[in-house]
Protein backbone atom coordinates (compact mmCIF):
# COMPACT_ATOMS: atom_id res chain seq x y z
CA UNK A 1 0.00 0.00 0.00
CA UNK A 2 2.07 2.86 -1.20
CA UNK A 3 1.08 6.30 -0.02
CA UNK A 4 -0.89 5.09 2.97
CA UNK A 5 -0.04 6.36 6.39
CA UNK A 6 0.64 3.96 9.21
CA UNK A 7 -1.55 4.41 12.27
CA UNK A 8 -0.12 3.79 15.67
CA UNK A 9 -2.00 3.14 18.87
CA UNK A 10 -1.32 5.68 21.60
CA UNK A 11 -1.95 4.38 25.08
CA UNK A 12 -2.58 6.95 27.77
CA UNK A 13 -2.98 6.17 31.46
CA UNK A 14 -6.46 6.44 32.92
CA UNK A 15 -6.87 9.58 34.98
CA UNK A 16 -7.44 8.52 38.58
CA UNK A 17 -10.54 10.73 38.89
CA UNK A 18 -12.20 8.58 36.22
CA UNK A 19 -11.30 5.24 37.77
CA UNK A 20 -14.86 4.61 38.91
CA UNK A 21 -16.16 4.99 35.34
CA UNK A 22 -13.97 2.31 33.78
CA UNK A 23 -16.87 -0.12 33.34
CA UNK A 24 -17.42 0.70 29.67
CA UNK A 25 -15.81 3.88 28.51
CA UNK A 26 -16.32 3.04 24.86
CA UNK A 27 -19.00 4.91 22.99
CA UNK A 28 -21.90 2.74 21.78
CA UNK A 29 -21.21 3.62 18.14
CA UNK A 30 -17.62 2.43 18.56
CA UNK A 31 -18.76 -0.89 20.04
CA UNK A 32 -21.17 -1.27 17.11
CA UNK A 33 -18.34 -0.64 14.63
CA UNK A 34 -16.07 -3.12 16.39
CA UNK A 35 -18.79 -5.78 16.48
CA UNK A 36 -19.28 -5.23 12.75
CA UNK A 37 -15.54 -5.62 12.14
CA UNK A 38 -15.56 -8.85 14.15
CA UNK A 39 -18.52 -10.20 12.13
CA UNK A 40 -16.76 -9.28 8.89
CA UNK A 41 -13.60 -11.03 10.09
CA UNK A 42 -15.62 -14.20 10.86
CA UNK A 43 -17.31 -14.06 7.44
CA UNK A 44 -13.93 -13.70 5.73
CA UNK A 45 -12.63 -16.66 7.72
CA UNK A 46 -15.51 -18.82 6.47
CA UNK A 47 -14.99 -17.66 2.89
CA UNK A 48 -11.28 -18.44 3.04
CA UNK A 49 -12.12 -22.02 4.01
CA UNK A 50 -14.34 -22.42 0.94
CA UNK A 51 -12.74 -24.78 -1.64
CA UNK A 52 -13.92 -22.55 -4.51
CA UNK A 53 -12.10 -19.57 -3.01
CA UNK A 54 -9.00 -21.66 -2.33
CA UNK A 55 -8.90 -22.62 -6.00
CA UNK A 56 -8.97 -18.94 -7.07
CA UNK A 57 -5.61 -17.42 -6.02
CA UNK A 58 -6.54 -13.80 -6.73
CA UNK A 59 -9.81 -14.01 -4.79
CA UNK A 60 -8.09 -15.87 -1.96
CA UNK A 61 -5.35 -13.23 -1.76
CA UNK A 62 -7.90 -10.39 -1.76
CA UNK A 63 -9.92 -11.96 1.07
CA UNK A 64 -6.80 -12.88 3.05
CA UNK A 65 -5.57 -9.28 2.79
CA UNK A 66 -8.94 -7.96 3.99
CA UNK A 67 -8.90 -10.37 6.91
CA UNK A 68 -5.32 -9.47 7.75
CA UNK A 69 -6.27 -5.80 7.95
CA UNK A 70 -8.87 -6.66 10.62
CA UNK A 71 -6.73 -9.11 12.64
CA UNK A 72 -5.28 -6.63 15.14
CA UNK A 73 -8.55 -4.74 15.65
CA UNK A 74 -10.49 -7.94 16.26
CA UNK A 75 -7.86 -9.29 18.66
CA UNK A 76 -7.84 -6.09 20.70
CA UNK A 77 -11.65 -5.95 20.71
CA UNK A 78 -11.85 -9.53 21.95
CA UNK A 79 -9.36 -8.71 24.71
CA UNK A 80 -11.47 -5.67 25.61
CA UNK A 81 -14.62 -7.81 25.84
CA UNK A 82 -12.81 -10.33 28.05
CA UNK A 83 -11.59 -7.55 30.35
CA UNK A 84 -15.11 -6.16 30.59
CA UNK A 85 -16.40 -9.62 31.49
CA UNK A 86 -13.77 -10.04 34.20
CA UNK A 87 -14.49 -6.57 35.56
CA UNK A 88 -18.20 -7.35 35.77
CA UNK A 89 -17.46 -10.65 37.55
CA UNK A 90 -15.20 -8.84 40.02
CA UNK A 91 -17.90 -6.25 40.71
CA UNK A 92 -20.46 -9.01 41.34
CA UNK A 93 -18.04 -10.81 43.64
CA UNK A 94 -17.39 -7.59 45.54
CA UNK A 95 -21.15 -7.02 45.98
CA UNK A 96 -21.61 -10.58 47.28
CA UNK A 97 -18.83 -10.15 49.82
CA UNK A 98 -19.56 -6.64 51.11
CA UNK A 99 -19.53 -7.66 54.79
CA UNK A 100 -16.78 -10.26 54.48
CA UNK A 101 -13.73 -8.95 56.37
CA UNK A 102 -11.41 -11.66 55.02
CA UNK A 103 -12.39 -10.84 51.44
CA UNK A 104 -11.87 -7.11 52.03
CA UNK A 105 -8.42 -7.81 53.48
CA UNK A 106 -7.51 -10.02 50.53
CA UNK A 107 -8.63 -7.33 48.07
CA UNK A 108 -6.74 -4.61 49.94
CA UNK A 109 -3.44 -6.50 50.06
CA UNK A 110 -1.79 -6.66 46.64
CA UNK A 111 -0.39 -10.04 45.75
CA UNK A 112 2.56 -10.38 43.44
CA UNK A 113 2.84 -13.46 41.27
Coordinates of N, CA and C in Angstrom, one line a residue:
X1 N 0.8 -1.2 0.0 CA 0.0 0.0 0.0 C 0.9 1.2 0.0
X2 N 1.2 1.7 -1.1 CA 2.1 2.9 -1.2 C 1.2 4.1 -1.0
X3 N 1.8 5.1 -0.3 CA 1.1 6.3 0.0 C 0.2 6.3 1.2
X4 N 0.0 5.1 1.8 CA -0.9 5.1 3.0 C -0.1 5.4 4.2
X5 N -0.7 6.0 5.1 CA 0.0 6.4 6.4 C -0.3 5.3 7.4
X6 N 0.7 5.0 8.2 CA 0.6 4.0 9.2 C 0.0 4.6 10.4
X7 N -0.9 3.9 11.0 CA -1.5 4.4 12.3 C -0.9 3.7 13.4
X8 N -0.6 4.4 14.5 CA -0.1 3.8 15.7 C -1.1 4.0 16.8
X9 N -1.1 3.1 17.7 CA -2.0 3.1 18.9 C -1.3 3.9 20.0
X10 N -1.9 4.9 20.5 CA -1.3 5.7 21.6 C -2.1 5.3 22.9
X11 N -1.3 4.8 23.8 CA -2.0 4.4 25.1 C -1.7 5.4 26.1
X12 N -2.7 6.0 26.7 CA -2.6 7.0 27.8 C -3.1 6.4 29.1
X13 N -2.5 6.7 30.2 CA -3.0 6.2 31.5 C -4.3 6.8 31.8
X14 N -5.2 6.0 32.5 CA -6.5 6.4 32.9 C -6.3 7.5 34.0
X15 N -6.9 8.6 33.9 CA -6.9 9.6 35.0 C -7.5 9.0 36.2
X16 N -6.9 9.2 37.4 CA -7.4 8.5 38.6 C -8.8 9.0 38.9
X17 N -9.2 10.2 38.6 CA -10.5 10.7 38.9 C -11.6 10.0 38.1
X18 N -11.2 9.3 37.0 CA -12.2 8.6 36.2 C -12.2 7.1 36.5
X19 N -11.5 6.7 37.5 CA -11.3 5.2 37.8 C -12.6 4.5 38.0
X20 N -13.6 5.2 38.6 CA -14.9 4.6 38.9 C -15.7 4.4 37.7
X21 N -15.4 5.1 36.6 CA -16.2 5.0 35.3 C -15.6 4.0 34.3
X22 N -14.6 3.2 34.7 CA -14.0 2.3 33.8 C -14.9 1.3 33.1
X23 N -16.0 0.9 33.8 CA -16.9 -0.1 33.3 C -16.9 -0.3 31.8
X24 N -17.4 0.7 31.1 CA -17.4 0.7 29.7 C -17.3 2.1 29.2
X25 N -16.1 2.5 28.9 CA -15.8 3.9 28.5 C -16.0 4.0 27.0
X26 N -16.2 3.0 26.3 CA -16.3 3.0 24.9 C -17.7 3.6 24.5
X27 N -17.7 4.4 23.5 CA -19.0 4.9 23.0 C -19.8 3.8 22.3
X28 N -21.1 3.8 22.4 CA -21.9 2.7 21.8 C -21.6 2.6 20.3
X29 N -21.5 3.7 19.6 CA -21.2 3.6 18.1 C -19.9 2.9 17.9
X30 N -18.9 3.1 18.7 CA -17.6 2.4 18.6 C -17.8 0.9 18.8
X31 N -18.5 0.5 19.8 CA -18.8 -0.9 20.0 C -19.5 -1.5 18.8
X32 N -20.4 -0.8 18.3 CA -21.2 -1.3 17.1 C -20.2 -1.5 15.9
X33 N -19.3 -0.5 15.7 CA -18.3 -0.6 14.6 C -17.4 -1.8 14.9
X34 N -17.0 -2.0 16.1 CA -16.1 -3.1 16.4 C -16.8 -4.5 16.3
X35 N -18.0 -4.5 16.7 CA -18.8 -5.8 16.5 C -19.0 -6.1 15.0
X36 N -19.2 -5.1 14.2 CA -19.3 -5.2 12.8 C -18.0 -5.7 12.2
X37 N -16.9 -5.2 12.6 CA -15.5 -5.6 12.1 C -15.3 -7.1 12.5
X38 N -15.7 -7.5 13.7 CA -15.6 -8.9 14.2 C -16.4 -9.8 13.3
X39 N -17.7 -9.4 13.0 CA -18.5 -10.2 12.1 C -17.9 -10.3 10.7
X40 N -17.4 -9.2 10.2 CA -16.8 -9.3 8.9 C -15.6 -10.2 8.9
X41 N -14.8 -10.2 10.0 CA -13.6 -11.0 10.1 C -14.0 -12.5 10.1
X42 N -15.1 -12.8 10.8 CA -15.6 -14.2 10.9 C -16.1 -14.6 9.5
X43 N -16.8 -13.7 8.8 CA -17.3 -14.1 7.4 C -16.1 -14.3 6.5
X44 N -15.1 -13.5 6.6 CA -13.9 -13.7 5.7 C -13.3 -15.0 6.0
X45 N -13.2 -15.4 7.3 CA -12.6 -16.7 7.7 C -13.4 -17.8 7.1
X46 N -14.7 -17.8 7.1 CA -15.5 -18.8 6.5 C -15.3 -18.9 5.0
X47 N -15.2 -17.7 4.3 CA -15.0 -17.7 2.9 C -13.6 -18.2 2.5
X48 N -12.6 -17.9 3.3 CA -11.3 -18.4 3.0 C -11.2 -20.0 3.1
X49 N -12.1 -20.6 3.9 CA -12.1 -22.0 4.0 C -12.9 -22.7 2.9
X50 N -13.6 -21.9 2.1 CA -14.3 -22.4 0.9 C -13.4 -23.0 -0.2
X51 N -13.6 -24.2 -0.6 CA -12.7 -24.8 -1.6 C -12.7 -24.0 -2.9
X52 N -13.9 -23.4 -3.3 CA -13.9 -22.5 -4.5 C -13.0 -21.3 -4.4
X53 N -13.0 -20.7 -3.2 CA -12.1 -19.6 -3.0 C -10.6 -20.0 -3.0
X54 N -10.4 -21.1 -2.4 CA -9.0 -21.7 -2.3 C -8.5 -21.9 -3.7
X55 N -9.3 -22.3 -4.6 CA -8.9 -22.6 -6.0 C -8.8 -21.4 -6.9
X56 N -9.1 -20.2 -6.3 CA -9.0 -18.9 -7.1 C -8.0 -18.1 -6.3
X57 N -6.7 -18.1 -6.8 CA -5.6 -17.4 -6.0 C -5.8 -15.9 -5.8
X58 N -6.4 -15.3 -6.9 CA -6.5 -13.8 -6.7 C -7.6 -13.5 -5.7
X59 N -8.7 -14.2 -5.7 CA -9.8 -14.0 -4.8 C -9.3 -14.3 -3.4
X60 N -8.6 -15.5 -3.3 CA -8.1 -15.9 -2.0 C -7.2 -14.8 -1.4
X61 N -6.3 -14.3 -2.2 CA -5.4 -13.2 -1.8 C -6.1 -12.0 -1.3
X62 N -7.1 -11.6 -2.1 CA -7.9 -10.4 -1.8 C -8.6 -10.6 -0.4
X63 N -9.2 -11.7 -0.2 CA -9.9 -12.0 1.1 C -8.9 -12.1 2.2
X64 N -7.8 -12.7 2.0 CA -6.8 -12.9 3.0 C -6.2 -11.5 3.5
X65 N -6.1 -10.6 2.5 CA -5.6 -9.3 2.8 C -6.6 -8.5 3.6
X66 N -7.9 -8.6 3.2 CA -8.9 -8.0 4.0 C -9.0 -8.5 5.4
X67 N -8.9 -9.8 5.6 CA -8.9 -10.4 6.9 C -7.7 -9.9 7.7
X68 N -6.5 -9.9 7.1 CA -5.3 -9.5 7.7 C -5.4 -8.0 8.3
X69 N -6.1 -7.2 7.5 CA -6.3 -5.8 8.0 C -7.1 -5.7 9.2
X70 N -8.0 -6.7 9.4 CA -8.9 -6.7 10.6 C -8.3 -7.4 11.8
X71 N -7.3 -8.2 11.6 CA -6.7 -9.1 12.6 C -6.5 -8.4 14.0
X72 N -5.7 -7.3 13.9 CA -5.3 -6.6 15.1 C -6.5 -6.0 15.8
X73 N -7.4 -5.4 15.1 CA -8.5 -4.7 15.6 C -9.4 -5.8 16.4
X74 N -9.6 -6.9 15.7 CA -10.5 -7.9 16.3 C -9.8 -8.5 17.5
X75 N -8.6 -8.8 17.5 CA -7.9 -9.3 18.7 C -8.0 -8.3 19.8
X76 N -7.7 -7.1 19.6 CA -7.8 -6.1 20.7 C -9.3 -6.0 21.2
X77 N -10.2 -6.0 20.3 CA -11.7 -5.9 20.7 C -12.0 -7.2 21.6
X78 N -11.6 -8.3 21.2 CA -11.9 -9.5 22.0 C -11.2 -9.4 23.3
X79 N -10.0 -8.9 23.4 CA -9.4 -8.7 24.7 C -10.2 -7.7 25.6
X80 N -10.6 -6.7 24.9 CA -11.5 -5.7 25.6 C -12.7 -6.3 26.2
X81 N -13.4 -7.1 25.4 CA -14.6 -7.8 25.8 C -14.3 -8.7 27.0
X82 N -13.2 -9.4 27.0 CA -12.8 -10.3 28.0 C -12.5 -9.5 29.3
X83 N -11.9 -8.4 29.2 CA -11.6 -7.6 30.3 C -12.9 -7.0 31.0
X84 N -13.8 -6.6 30.1 CA -15.1 -6.2 30.6 C -15.8 -7.3 31.4
X85 N -15.8 -8.5 30.8 CA -16.4 -9.6 31.5 C -15.8 -9.9 32.9
X86 N -14.5 -9.8 32.9 CA -13.8 -10.0 34.2 C -14.1 -8.9 35.2
X87 N -14.2 -7.7 34.7 CA -14.5 -6.6 35.6 C -15.9 -6.7 36.1
X88 N -16.8 -7.1 35.3 CA -18.2 -7.4 35.8 C -18.3 -8.5 36.8
X89 N -17.5 -9.6 36.6 CA -17.5 -10.6 37.5 C -16.9 -10.2 38.9
X90 N -15.8 -9.4 38.8 CA -15.2 -8.8 40.0 C -16.2 -7.9 40.8
X91 N -16.9 -7.1 40.1 CA -17.9 -6.3 40.7 C -19.0 -7.1 41.4
X92 N -19.4 -8.1 40.8 CA -20.5 -9.0 41.3 C -19.9 -9.7 42.6
X93 N -18.7 -10.2 42.5 CA -18.0 -10.8 43.6 C -17.9 -9.8 44.8
X94 N -17.5 -8.6 44.5 CA -17.4 -7.6 45.5 C -18.7 -7.3 46.2
X95 N -19.8 -7.3 45.4 CA -21.1 -7.0 46.0 C -21.6 -8.2 46.9
X96 N -21.2 -9.4 46.5 CA -21.6 -10.6 47.3 C -20.9 -10.6 48.6
X97 N -19.7 -10.0 48.6 CA -18.8 -10.1 49.8 C -18.6 -8.8 50.5
X98 N -19.7 -8.0 50.5 CA -19.6 -6.6 51.1 C -19.2 -6.7 52.6
X99 N -19.8 -7.6 53.4 CA -19.5 -7.7 54.8 C -18.5 -8.6 55.2
X100 N -17.8 -9.2 54.2 CA -16.8 -10.3 54.5 C -15.4 -9.6 54.7
X101 N -15.0 -9.6 56.0 CA -13.7 -8.9 56.4 C -12.5 -9.6 55.7
X102 N -12.5 -10.9 55.6 CA -11.4 -11.7 55.0 C -11.3 -11.3 53.5
X103 N -12.4 -11.2 52.9 CA -12.4 -10.8 51.4 C -11.9 -9.4 51.3
X104 N -12.3 -8.5 52.1 CA -11.9 -7.1 52.0 C -10.4 -7.0 52.3
X105 N -9.9 -7.8 53.2 CA -8.4 -7.8 53.5 C -7.6 -8.4 52.3
X106 N -8.2 -9.4 51.7 CA -7.5 -10.0 50.5 C -7.5 -9.0 49.4
X107 N -8.6 -8.3 49.2 CA -8.6 -7.3 48.1 C -7.7 -6.2 48.3
X108 N -7.6 -5.7 49.6 CA -6.7 -4.6 49.9 C -5.3 -4.9 49.9
X109 N -4.9 -6.2 50.1 CA -3.4 -6.5 50.1 C -3.1 -7.0 48.7
X110 N -2.2 -6.2 48.0 CA -1.8 -6.7 46.6 C -0.9 -7.9 46.7
X111 N -1.2 -8.8 45.8 CA -0.4 -10.0 45.7 C 0.4 -10.0 44.5
X112 N 1.7 -10.4 44.6 CA 2.6 -10.4 43.4 C 2.8 -11.8 43.0
X113 N 2.6 -12.1 41.8 CA 2.8 -13.5 41.3 C 4.3 -13.7 40.9

